[in-house]
């Protein structure tokens, strides 16, 4: 099994501290919702699916500790859960997964409060079960995405041709509960022995590519090369790259996609060089409530993430910095959206959502 970013057992939650990778592999306990909020906000755990799962599991951890004496009634439990879930949603704004799973838990809370056949202890156990189900569903979605993505690319190349692909940021086991989305497609292509080579970008400033994706590719023995973000155009000019696979933090109903900063420029380059460009994400990453990418909030992070490397300042004192964590790739640059239900063209996506 690929690297585990999240370990969870009956109310005990640990995450791999991704700020220390690849030098150190350290798991830390998350014992409260506050612990989870901080781990998400500081990016000790990151990745759209992973932060949703960790956030919801931290509520399960707190509920596991509640014995009968601390469970007064369903409305008091609801009040506490609503406050904690709404607080979790403030940890990072762009990825839709966290807010979607929080909204799903809030709907479950409302349903259980309204159901007179459910007592407060049963309500607690059902909320725990709902949160715990996210782990296995994510892995299953990712493996389906892997198969769909591999099929989509292999039907576009001649039989027997091994493919060369590029990926940006980290979308593997370290961004999910296992296997990964875009990196899950690459894992599947590798399992099918159809990978010629993988190029991964370093992905400044957090360096998800250099520190995390390179770590996963080496760990899996996948032939790969790390390049600087600024080298993508030169690579596309010099080398036959069959496709780009990236993840998503939030997809609008028209297919515009928010993903790690640098994705948009890679999409423009892919279009210019006639290279297939796939976004890989579970359908739960689509926010059908927004018409286009213009409505996606883009998180801006601390200047220090740009000015410092390993605690050492590298930028001139006094320089201003702009550090958006994401950008939006217009649907017109996206070949297909690889989901667990199939490869969907951006202009077909809206048909899958609520009208
Ligand atoms: C499996 S999607 C992961 C998605 O999240 C990453 O952002 P961050 O590392 O800031 O959480 C990046 O946008 C990836 O595509």
mmCIF file of C-alpha atoms and ligand atoms in Angstrom, residues 43 46-49 92 169-171 175-176 181 208 247-249 259-260 326, ligand 1:
data_model
loop_
_atom_site.group_PDB
_atom_site.id
_atom_site.type_symbol
_atom_site.label_atom_id
_atom_site.label_comp_id
_atom_site.label_asym_id
_atom_site.label_seq_id
_atom_site.Cartn_x
_atom_site.Cartn_y
_atom_site.Cartn_z
ATOM 1 C CA UNK A 43 -0.381 22.501 6.075
ATOM 2 C CA UNK A 46 -2.815 19.169 3.023
ATOM 3 C CA UNK A 47 -4.560 18.067 -0.116
ATOM 4 C CA UNK A 48 -8.233 18.689 -0.795
ATOM 5 C CA UNK A 49 -9.495 15.198 0.162
ATOM 6 C CA UNK A 92 -8.590 26.790 4.508
ATOM 7 C CA UNK A 169 1.858 19.628 -7.041
ATOM 8 C CA UNK A 170 1.018 16.507 -5.008
ATOM 9 C CA UNK A 171 -2.127 14.534 -5.591
ATOM 10 C CA UNK A 175 -3.052 14.409 -0.433
ATOM 11 C CA UNK A 176 -5.755 11.807 0.152
ATOM 12 C CA UNK A 181 -6.142 11.278 -7.764
ATOM 13 C CA UNK A 208 4.673 19.674 -2.867
ATOM 14 C CA UNK A 247 -5.723 17.455 -9.207
ATOM 15 C CA UNK A 248 -8.427 19.898 -8.222
ATOM 16 C CA UNK A 249 -9.443 21.818 -5.151
ATOM 17 C CA UNK A 259 -5.874 23.942 -8.370
ATOM 18 C CA UNK A 260 -2.365 24.597 -7.091
ATOM 19 C CA UNK A 326 -4.176 28.358 -6.161
HETATM 20 C C1 LIG B 1 -5.848 15.346 -4.414
HETATM 21 S S1 LIG B 1 -6.115 16.994 -4.749
HETATM 22 C C2 LIG B 1 -4.816 17.779 -3.949
HETATM 23 C C3 LIG B 1 -4.774 19.240 -4.313
HETATM 24 O O1 LIG B 1 -4.513 19.967 -3.130
HETATM 25 C C4 LIG B 1 -3.283 20.622 -3.282
HETATM 26 O O2 LIG B 1 -3.259 21.846 -2.616
HETATM 27 P P1 LIG B 1 -2.546 21.949 -1.161
HETATM 28 O O3 LIG B 1 -1.288 21.149 -1.231
HETATM 29 O O4 LIG B 1 -2.337 23.437 -0.991
HETATM 30 O O5 LIG B 1 -3.564 21.394 -0.179
HETATM 31 C C5 LIG B 1 -3.143 20.828 -4.781
HETATM 32 O O6 LIG B 1 -3.945 21.897 -5.229
HETATM 33 C C6 LIG B 1 -3.639 19.511 -5.280
HETATM 34 O O7 LIG B 1 -4.033 19.490 -6.590
#
